[in-house]
Coordinates of C-alpha atoms in Angstrom, one line a residue:
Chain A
X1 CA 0.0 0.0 0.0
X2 CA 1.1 3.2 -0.5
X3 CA 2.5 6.1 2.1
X4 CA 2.3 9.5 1.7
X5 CA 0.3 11.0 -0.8
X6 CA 2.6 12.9 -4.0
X7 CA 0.4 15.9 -4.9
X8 CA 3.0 17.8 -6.7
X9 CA 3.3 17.5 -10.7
X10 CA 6.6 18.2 -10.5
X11 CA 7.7 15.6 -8.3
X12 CA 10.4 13.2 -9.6
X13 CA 8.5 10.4 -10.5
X14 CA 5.5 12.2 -11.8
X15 CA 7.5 14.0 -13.9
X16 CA 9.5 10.2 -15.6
X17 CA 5.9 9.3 -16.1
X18 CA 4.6 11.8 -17.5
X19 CA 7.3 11.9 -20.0
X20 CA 5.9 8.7 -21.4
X21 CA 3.0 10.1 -23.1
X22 CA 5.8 10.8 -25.6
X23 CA 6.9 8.4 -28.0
X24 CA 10.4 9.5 -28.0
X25 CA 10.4 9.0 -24.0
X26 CA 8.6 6.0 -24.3
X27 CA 11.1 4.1 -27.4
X28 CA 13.7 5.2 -24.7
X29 CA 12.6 3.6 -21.6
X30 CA 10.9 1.0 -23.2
X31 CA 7.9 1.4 -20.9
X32 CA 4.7 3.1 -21.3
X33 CA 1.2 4.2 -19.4
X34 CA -1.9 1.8 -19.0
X35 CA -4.8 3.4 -18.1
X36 CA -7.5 2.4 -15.8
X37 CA -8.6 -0.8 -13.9
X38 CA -9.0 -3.1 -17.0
X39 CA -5.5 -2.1 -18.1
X40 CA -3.8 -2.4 -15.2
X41 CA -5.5 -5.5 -14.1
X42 CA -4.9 -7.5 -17.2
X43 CA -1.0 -5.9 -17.1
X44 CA -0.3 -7.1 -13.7
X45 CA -1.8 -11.0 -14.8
X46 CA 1.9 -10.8 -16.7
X47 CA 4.9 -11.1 -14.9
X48 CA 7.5 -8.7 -14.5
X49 CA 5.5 -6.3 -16.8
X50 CA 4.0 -3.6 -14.2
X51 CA 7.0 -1.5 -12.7
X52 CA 5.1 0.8 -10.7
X53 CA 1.2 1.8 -10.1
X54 CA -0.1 4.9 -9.4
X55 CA -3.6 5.3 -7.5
X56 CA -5.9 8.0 -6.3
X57 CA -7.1 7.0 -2.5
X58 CA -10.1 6.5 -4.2
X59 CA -8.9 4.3 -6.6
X60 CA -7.2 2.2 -4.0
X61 CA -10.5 1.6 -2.1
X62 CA -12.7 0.8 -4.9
X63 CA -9.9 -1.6 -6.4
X64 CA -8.8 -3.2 -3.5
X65 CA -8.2 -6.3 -4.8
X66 CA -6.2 -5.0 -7.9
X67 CA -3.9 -2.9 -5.5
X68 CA -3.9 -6.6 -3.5
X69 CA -2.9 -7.9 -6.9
X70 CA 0.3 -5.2 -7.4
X71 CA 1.7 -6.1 -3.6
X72 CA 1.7 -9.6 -4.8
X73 CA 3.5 -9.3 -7.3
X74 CA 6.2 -6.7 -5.2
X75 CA 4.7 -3.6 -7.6
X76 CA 5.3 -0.4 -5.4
X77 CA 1.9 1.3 -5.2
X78 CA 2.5 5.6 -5.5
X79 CA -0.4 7.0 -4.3
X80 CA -1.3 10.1 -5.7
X81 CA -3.8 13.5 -5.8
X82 CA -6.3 14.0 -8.1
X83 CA -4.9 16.4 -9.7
X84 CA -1.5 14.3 -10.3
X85 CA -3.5 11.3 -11.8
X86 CA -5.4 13.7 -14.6
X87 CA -1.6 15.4 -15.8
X88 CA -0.7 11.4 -16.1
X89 CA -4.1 10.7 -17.3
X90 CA -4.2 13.5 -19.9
X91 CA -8.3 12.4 -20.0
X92 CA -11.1 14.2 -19.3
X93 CA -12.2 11.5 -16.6
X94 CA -9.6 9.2 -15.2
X95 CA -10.0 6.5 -13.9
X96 CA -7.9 6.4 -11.0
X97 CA -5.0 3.8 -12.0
X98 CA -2.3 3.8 -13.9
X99 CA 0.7 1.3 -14.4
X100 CA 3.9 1.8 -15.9
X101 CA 4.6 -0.6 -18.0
X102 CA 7.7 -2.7 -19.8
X103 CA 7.1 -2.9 -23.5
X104 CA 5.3 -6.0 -24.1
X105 CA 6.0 -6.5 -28.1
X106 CA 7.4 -9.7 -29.5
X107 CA 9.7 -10.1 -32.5
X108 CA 8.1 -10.7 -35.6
X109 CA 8.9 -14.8 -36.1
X110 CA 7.6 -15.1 -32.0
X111 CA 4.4 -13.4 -33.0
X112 CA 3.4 -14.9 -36.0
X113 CA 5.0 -18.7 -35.9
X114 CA 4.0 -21.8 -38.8
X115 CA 0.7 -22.8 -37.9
X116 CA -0.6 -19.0 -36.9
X117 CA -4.4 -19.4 -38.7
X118 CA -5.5 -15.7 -38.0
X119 CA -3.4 -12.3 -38.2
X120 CA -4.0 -8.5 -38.5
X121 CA -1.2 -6.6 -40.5
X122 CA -1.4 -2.7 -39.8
X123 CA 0.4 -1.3 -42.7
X124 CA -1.1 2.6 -42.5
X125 CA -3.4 2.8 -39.8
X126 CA -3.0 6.2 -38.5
X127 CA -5.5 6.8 -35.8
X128 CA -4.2 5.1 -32.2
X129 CA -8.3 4.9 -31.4
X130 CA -9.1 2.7 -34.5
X131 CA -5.5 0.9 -34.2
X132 CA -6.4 -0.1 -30.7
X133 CA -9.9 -1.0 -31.4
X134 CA -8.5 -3.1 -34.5
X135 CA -6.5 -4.6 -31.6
X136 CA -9.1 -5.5 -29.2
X137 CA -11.5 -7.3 -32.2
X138 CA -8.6 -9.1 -33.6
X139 CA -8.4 -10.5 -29.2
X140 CA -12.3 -11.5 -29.8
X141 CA -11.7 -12.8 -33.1
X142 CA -9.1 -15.3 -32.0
X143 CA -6.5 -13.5 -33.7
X144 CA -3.2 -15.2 -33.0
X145 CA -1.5 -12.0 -33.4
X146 CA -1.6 -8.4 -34.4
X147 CA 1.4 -6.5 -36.4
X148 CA 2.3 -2.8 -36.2
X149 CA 4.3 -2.2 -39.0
X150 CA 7.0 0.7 -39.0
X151 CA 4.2 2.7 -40.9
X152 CA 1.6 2.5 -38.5
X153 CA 0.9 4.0 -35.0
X154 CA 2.6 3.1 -32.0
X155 CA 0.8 0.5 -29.9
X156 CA 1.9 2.2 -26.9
X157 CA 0.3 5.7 -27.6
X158 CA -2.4 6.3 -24.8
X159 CA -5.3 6.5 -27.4
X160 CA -4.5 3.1 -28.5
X161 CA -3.9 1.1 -24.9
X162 CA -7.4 2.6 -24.0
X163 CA -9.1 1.4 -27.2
X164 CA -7.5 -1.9 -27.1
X165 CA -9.5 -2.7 -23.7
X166 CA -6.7 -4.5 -22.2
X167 CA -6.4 -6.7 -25.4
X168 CA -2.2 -5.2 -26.0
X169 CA -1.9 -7.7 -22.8
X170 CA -3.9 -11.0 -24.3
X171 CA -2.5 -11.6 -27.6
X172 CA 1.4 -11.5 -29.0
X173 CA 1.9 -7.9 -30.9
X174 CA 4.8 -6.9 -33.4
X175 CA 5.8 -3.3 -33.8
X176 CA 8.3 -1.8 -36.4
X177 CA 8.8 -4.4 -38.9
X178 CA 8.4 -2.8 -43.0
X179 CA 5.3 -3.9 -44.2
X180 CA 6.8 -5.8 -46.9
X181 CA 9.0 -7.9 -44.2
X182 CA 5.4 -8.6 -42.2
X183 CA 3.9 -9.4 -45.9
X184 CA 7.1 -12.2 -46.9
X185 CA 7.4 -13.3 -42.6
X186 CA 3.6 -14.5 -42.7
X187 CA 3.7 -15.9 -46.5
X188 CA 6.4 -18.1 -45.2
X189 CA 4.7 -18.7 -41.7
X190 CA 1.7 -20.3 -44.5
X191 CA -0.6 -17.8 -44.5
X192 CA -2.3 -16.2 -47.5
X193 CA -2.2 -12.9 -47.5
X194 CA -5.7 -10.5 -47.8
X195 CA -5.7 -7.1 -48.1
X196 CA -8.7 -5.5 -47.5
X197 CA -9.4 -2.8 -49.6
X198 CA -12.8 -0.6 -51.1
X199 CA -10.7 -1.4 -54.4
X200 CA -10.8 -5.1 -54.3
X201 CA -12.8 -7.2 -57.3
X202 CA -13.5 -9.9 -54.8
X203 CA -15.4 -9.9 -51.9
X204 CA -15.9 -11.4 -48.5
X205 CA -18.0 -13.8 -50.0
X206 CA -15.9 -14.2 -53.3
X207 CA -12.9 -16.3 -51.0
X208 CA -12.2 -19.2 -49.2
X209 CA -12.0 -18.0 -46.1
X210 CA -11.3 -21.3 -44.3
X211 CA -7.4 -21.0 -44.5
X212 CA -5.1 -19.1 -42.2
X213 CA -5.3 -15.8 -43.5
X214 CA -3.0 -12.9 -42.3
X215 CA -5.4 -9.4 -43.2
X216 CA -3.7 -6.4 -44.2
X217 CA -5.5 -3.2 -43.5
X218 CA -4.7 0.3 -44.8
X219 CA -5.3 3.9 -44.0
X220 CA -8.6 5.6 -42.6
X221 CA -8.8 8.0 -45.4
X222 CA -6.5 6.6 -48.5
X223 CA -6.8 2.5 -47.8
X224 CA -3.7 0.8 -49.5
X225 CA -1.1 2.1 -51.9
X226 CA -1.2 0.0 -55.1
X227 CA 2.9 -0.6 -54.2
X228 CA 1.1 -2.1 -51.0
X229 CA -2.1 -3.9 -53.0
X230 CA 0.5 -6.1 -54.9
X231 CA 1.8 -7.5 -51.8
X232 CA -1.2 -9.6 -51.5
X233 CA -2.4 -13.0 -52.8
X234 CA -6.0 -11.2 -53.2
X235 CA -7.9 -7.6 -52.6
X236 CA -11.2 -8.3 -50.9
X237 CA -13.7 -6.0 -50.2
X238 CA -16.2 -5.7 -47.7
X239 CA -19.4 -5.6 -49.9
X240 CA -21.2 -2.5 -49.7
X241 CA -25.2 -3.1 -49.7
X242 CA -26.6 0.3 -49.7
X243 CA -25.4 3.6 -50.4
X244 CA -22.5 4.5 -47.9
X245 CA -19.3 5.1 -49.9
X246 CA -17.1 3.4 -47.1
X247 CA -16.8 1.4 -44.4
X248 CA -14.3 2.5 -40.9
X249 CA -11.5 1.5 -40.9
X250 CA -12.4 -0.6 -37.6
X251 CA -15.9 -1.5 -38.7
X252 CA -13.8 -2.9 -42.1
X253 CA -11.2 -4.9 -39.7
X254 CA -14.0 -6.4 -37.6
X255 CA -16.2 -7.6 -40.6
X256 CA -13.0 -9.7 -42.0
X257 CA -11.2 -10.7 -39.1
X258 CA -15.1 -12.1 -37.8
X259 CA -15.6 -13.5 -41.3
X260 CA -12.6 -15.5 -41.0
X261 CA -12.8 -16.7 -37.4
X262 CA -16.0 -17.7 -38.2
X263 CA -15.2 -19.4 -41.7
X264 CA -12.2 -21.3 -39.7
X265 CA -14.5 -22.8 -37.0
Chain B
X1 CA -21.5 32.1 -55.4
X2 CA -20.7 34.2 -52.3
X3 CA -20.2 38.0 -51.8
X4 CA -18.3 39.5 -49.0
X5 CA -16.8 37.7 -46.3
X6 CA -17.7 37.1 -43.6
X7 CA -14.9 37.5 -40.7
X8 CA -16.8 38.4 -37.3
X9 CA -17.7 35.4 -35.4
X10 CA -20.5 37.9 -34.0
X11 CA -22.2 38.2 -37.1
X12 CA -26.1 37.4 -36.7
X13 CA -25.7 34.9 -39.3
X14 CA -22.7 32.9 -38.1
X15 CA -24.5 33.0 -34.1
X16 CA -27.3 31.5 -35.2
X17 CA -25.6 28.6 -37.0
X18 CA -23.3 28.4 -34.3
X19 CA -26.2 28.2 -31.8
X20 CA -26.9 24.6 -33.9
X21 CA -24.2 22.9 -32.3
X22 CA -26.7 22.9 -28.6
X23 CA -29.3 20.6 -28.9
X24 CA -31.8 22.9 -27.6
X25 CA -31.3 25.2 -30.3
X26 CA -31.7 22.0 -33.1
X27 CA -35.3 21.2 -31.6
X28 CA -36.2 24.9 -31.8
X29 CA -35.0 25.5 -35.3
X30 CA -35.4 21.9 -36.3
X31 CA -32.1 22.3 -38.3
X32 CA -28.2 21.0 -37.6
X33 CA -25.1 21.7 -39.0
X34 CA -23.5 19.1 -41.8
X35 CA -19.9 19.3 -42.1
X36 CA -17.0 19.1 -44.6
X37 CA -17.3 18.0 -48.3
X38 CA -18.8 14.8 -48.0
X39 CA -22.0 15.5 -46.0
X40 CA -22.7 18.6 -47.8
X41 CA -22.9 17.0 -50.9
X42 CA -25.0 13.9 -49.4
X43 CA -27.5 16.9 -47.8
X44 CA -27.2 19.0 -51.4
X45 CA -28.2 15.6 -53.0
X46 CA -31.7 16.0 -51.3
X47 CA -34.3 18.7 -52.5
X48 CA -34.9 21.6 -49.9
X49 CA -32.6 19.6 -47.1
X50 CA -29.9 22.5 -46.9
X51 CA -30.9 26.0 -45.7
X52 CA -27.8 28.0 -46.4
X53 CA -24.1 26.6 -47.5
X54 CA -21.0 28.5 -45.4
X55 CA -17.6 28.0 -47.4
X56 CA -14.0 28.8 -46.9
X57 CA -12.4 31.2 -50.0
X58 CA -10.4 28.1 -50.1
X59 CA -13.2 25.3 -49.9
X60 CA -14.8 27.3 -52.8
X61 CA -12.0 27.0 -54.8
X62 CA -11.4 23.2 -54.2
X63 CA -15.2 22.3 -54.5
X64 CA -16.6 24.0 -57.0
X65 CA -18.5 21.5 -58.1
X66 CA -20.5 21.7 -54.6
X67 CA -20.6 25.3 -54.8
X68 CA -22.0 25.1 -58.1
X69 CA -24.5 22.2 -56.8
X70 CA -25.5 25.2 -54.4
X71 CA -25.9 27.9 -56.7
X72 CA -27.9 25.1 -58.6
X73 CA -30.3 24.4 -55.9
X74 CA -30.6 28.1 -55.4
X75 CA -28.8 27.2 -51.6
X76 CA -27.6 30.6 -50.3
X77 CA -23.4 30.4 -49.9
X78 CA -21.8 32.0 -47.4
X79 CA -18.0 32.7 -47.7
X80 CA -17.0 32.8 -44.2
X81 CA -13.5 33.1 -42.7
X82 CA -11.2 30.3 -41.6
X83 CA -11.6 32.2 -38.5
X84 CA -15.6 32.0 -38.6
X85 CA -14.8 28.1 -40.0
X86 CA -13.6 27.2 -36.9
X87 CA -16.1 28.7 -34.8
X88 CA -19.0 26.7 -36.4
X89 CA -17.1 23.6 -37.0
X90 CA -15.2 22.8 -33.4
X91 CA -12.9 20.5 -35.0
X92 CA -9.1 21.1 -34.6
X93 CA -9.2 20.9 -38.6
X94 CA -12.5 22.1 -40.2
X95 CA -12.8 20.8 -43.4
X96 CA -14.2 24.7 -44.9
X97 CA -17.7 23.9 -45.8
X98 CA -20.7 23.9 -43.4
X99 CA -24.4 23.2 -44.2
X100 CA -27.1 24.3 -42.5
X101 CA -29.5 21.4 -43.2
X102 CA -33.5 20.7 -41.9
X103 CA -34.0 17.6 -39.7
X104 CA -34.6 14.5 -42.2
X105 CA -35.6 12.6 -39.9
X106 CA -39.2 10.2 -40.5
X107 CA -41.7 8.7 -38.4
X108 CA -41.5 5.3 -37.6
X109 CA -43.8 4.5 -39.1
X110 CA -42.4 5.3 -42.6
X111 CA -39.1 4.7 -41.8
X112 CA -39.7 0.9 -41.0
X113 CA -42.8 0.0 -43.2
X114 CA -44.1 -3.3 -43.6
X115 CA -41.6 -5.4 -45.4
X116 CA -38.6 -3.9 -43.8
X117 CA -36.1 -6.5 -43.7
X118 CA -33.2 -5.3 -42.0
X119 CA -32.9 -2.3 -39.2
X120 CA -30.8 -1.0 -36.4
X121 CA -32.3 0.0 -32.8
X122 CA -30.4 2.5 -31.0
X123 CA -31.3 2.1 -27.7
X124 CA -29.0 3.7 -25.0
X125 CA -25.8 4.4 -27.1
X126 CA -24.6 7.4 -25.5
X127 CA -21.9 8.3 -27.4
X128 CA -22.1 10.3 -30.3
X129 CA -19.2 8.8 -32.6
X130 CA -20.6 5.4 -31.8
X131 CA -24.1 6.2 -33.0
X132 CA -22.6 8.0 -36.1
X133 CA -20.6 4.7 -37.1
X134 CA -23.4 2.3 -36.5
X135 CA -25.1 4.5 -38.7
X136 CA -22.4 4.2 -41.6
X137 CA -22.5 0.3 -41.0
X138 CA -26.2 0.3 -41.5
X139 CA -25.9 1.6 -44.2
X140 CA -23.5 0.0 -45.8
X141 CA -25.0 -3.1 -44.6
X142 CA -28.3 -2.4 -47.0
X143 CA -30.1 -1.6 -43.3
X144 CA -33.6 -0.2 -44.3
X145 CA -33.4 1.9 -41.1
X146 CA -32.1 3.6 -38.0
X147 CA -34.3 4.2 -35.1
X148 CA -33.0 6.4 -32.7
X149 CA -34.9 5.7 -29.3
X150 CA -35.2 8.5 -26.8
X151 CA -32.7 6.9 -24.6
X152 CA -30.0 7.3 -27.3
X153 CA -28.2 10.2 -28.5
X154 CA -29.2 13.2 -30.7
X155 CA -28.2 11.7 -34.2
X156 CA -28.1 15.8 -35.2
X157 CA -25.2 15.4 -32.1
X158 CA -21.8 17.4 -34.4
X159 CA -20.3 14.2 -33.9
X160 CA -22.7 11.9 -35.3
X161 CA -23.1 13.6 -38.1
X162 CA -19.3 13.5 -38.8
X163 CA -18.8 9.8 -37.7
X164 CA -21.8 8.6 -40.4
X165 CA -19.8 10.2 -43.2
X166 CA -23.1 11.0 -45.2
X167 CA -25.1 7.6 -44.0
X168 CA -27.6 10.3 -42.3
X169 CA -28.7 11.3 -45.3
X170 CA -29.0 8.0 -47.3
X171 CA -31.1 6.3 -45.3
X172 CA -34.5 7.0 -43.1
X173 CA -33.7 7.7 -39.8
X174 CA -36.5 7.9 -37.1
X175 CA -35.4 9.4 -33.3
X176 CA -37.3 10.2 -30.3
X177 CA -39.5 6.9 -29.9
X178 CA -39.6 5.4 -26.5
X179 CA -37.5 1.7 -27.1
X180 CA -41.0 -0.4 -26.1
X181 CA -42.8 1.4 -28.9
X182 CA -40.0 0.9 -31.7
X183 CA -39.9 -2.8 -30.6
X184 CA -43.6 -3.3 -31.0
X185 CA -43.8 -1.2 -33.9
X186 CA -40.8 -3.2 -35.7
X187 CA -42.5 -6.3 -34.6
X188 CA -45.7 -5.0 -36.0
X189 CA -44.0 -4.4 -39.4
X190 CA -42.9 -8.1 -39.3
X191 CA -39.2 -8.0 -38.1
X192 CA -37.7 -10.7 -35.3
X193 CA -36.1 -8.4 -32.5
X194 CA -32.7 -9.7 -31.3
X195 CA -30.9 -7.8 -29.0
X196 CA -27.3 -7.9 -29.2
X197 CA -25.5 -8.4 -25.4
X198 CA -22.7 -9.9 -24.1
X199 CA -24.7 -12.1 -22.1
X200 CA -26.9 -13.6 -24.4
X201 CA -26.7 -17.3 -24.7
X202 CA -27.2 -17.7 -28.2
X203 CA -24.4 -16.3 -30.6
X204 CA -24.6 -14.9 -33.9
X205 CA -24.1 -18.9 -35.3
X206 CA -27.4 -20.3 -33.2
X207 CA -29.7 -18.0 -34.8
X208 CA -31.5 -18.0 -38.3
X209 CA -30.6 -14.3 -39.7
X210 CA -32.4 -14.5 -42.9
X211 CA -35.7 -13.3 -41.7
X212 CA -36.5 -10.0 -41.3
X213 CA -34.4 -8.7 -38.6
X214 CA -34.3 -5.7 -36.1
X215 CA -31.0 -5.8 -33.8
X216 CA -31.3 -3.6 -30.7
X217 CA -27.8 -2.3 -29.7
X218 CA -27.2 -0.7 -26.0
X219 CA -25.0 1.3 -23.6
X220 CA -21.5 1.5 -24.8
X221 CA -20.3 0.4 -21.0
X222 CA -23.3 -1.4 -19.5
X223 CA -25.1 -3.0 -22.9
X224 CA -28.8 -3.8 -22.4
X225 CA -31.1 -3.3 -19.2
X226 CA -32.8 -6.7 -18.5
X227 CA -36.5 -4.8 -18.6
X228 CA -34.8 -4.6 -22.4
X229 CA -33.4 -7.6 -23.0
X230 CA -37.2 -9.3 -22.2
X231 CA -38.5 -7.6 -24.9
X232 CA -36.0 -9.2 -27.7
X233 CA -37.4 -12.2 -29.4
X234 CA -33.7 -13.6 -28.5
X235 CA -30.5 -11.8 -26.9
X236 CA -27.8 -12.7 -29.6
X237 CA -23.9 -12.0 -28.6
X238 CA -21.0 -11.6 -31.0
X239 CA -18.6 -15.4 -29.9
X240 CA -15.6 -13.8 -28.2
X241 CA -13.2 -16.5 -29.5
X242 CA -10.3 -14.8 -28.3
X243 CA -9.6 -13.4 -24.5
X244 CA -11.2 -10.0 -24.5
X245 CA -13.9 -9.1 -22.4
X246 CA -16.2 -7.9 -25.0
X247 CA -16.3 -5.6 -28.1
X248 CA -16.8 -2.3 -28.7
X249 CA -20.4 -1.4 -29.1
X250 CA -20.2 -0.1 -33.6
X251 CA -17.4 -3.1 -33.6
X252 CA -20.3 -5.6 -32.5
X253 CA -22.8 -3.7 -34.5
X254 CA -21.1 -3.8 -37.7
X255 CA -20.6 -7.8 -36.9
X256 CA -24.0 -8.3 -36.3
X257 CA -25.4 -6.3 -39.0
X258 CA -23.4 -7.7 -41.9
X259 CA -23.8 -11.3 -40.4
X260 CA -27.6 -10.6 -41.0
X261 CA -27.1 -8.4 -44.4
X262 CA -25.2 -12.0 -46.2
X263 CA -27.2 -14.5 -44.8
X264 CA -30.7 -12.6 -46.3
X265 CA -28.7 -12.8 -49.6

């Protein structure tokens, strides 16, 4: 449990973990923030992955049993003000937790081994909301593994540790690779390759979707290059029925990775 | 095309489009604001839907064909400021044209007829970007309609409007129904009612989804109320294969809504 209460926003450890809302900070410490009970309770199920906690005295009554869960394991518990939790927070209404955490990314060949049936390649996605909601429906799915390419956001960014929903924590994930090293690593792990696209002649229902099938998924606005489009075995579409021009990006992502886990089982 | 511009944020004009982004002000003038390229041209696309047009000197120049749909329709344009722009469009990057649109919503009672086959209830979805992106799904689904229940949020919400990329004005919408009277009325038209929950104990696979379907969606963080869930023919949830906790609420949507729109092909 912890002792005195830091209030002060300048205080030294306030200040190295508040640096880590940068990506710069963050590459260099190789740690980052998880936000909230969800995150921090699925963060602490992993060894040697939560270095410290912080906690409002609110926080540390309502989640007893996750502070409980951090003296376990030997995390020190930093209880904090209010005020210091929203400057980590950098939310309108936190939560009242937050870990700081060890990277948890995997090389490539760990990630995505032979016999991986279900992947999610990230080769543009910009947004760190959609990323981390493409993350946390690729976990439901039954994804065996989700790849940031060097193109995409960082896993790590704030937005996209909330949106996953604890889901960075459940499945292996792969950051930094080039997209056409993700493409050739899961080819040779035995996947075919899918990129979903608004361009693609085939759809959903066009393809077998019964094989392990790594998805590659694009930009919000622009999709795929056509340099990007070749990598692929097929473009598939998500068919549109009615009138909308496009699908998001997330919507997109969840629609294939479903029709595949479904197709598989 | 437009005369002077305008460059006072306290112009008459620009305060009573800005007044558009409260609620209150949208019942009273039973009008909302549609923003950037896409949505304007969706609204222009409808006769007598946009009241007046407000347009960047630099939106002007990179939609004229918009501007000219305007002129066209005999739609007043506006040439505003970027200053003004930003005022009315409280995005960090306003995309230079504003419309001033009248509600298109419908009653029910036309927007789900008899013979519907496929619709969406909104029932307490609380948050506006959510709605907005179920609404895209929907549509792009072939949905016949969107029913915003009473509990749910303002699909005129900013937001919304943004997040359905255009959907709002390509299919009916209906809003302010309580939830008991769109369920009997969408029963009434025909439609099976399955509410989508995380703690249903059918999934998506148990269930025949080429009959006429109506899917009732809930809170973002709590789903369903059980005096809800007893008026579904069947609560239906998404199979988590993986090991996250559940999906996001327009990620679920989308699943459940395309899983209906190919099996009634």
């Amino acid at each position: 449990m912890a002792g005195t209460e830091l209030t002060n926003i300048r205080s030294p450890r306030v200040k190295a973990a508040r640096r880590l809302t940068k990506r710069a900070f963050r590459d260099r410490d190789r740690a980052f923030l998880a936000e909230g009970p969800q995150a921090v309770r699925e963060a602490l199920a992993l060894d040697g992955v939560t270095v410290e906690l912080f906690a409002t005295a609110e926080a540390e009554i309502r989640h007893a049993d996750i502070i409980g869960a951090a003296d376990a394991a030997g995390v020190p518990v930093l209880r904090v003000s209010g005020e210091v939790m929203a400057e980590l927070a950098q939310t309108v209404t936190p939560q009242g937790l937050m870990g700081v955490c060890r990277f948890v990314h995997v090389p490539l060949s760990e990630a995505v081994p032979s016999g991986a049936r279900l992947v999610a390649l990230l080769a543009h996605v910009r947004d760190p909301g959609n990323a981390g909601t493409v993350l946390r429906t690729a976990d439901a799915a039954g994804a065996d593994a989700v790849v940031f390419t060097d193109a995409s956001v960082d896993p790590y960014n704030g937005k996209c540790v909330r949106a996953s929903a604890g889901s960075l924590f459940h499945l292996p994930v792969a950051t930094g690779a080039r997209v056409e090293d993700a493409v050739r690593h899961v080819r040779d792990a035995g996947m075919r390759v899918l990129a979903a696209d608004g361009t693609g002649k085939a759809t959903l229902d066009d393809v077998d979707l019964s094989v392990p099938t790594a998805w590659l998924f694009g930009n919000e606005a622009w999709g795929l290059p056509p340099a990007l489009l070749e990598l692929a075995d097929e473009v598939v579409r998500v068919p549109i029925y009615g009138r909308a021009e496009s699908l998001n990006l997330a919507t997109a992502a969840a629609v294939c990775l479903y029709a595949s886990a479904r197709a598989q089982r």
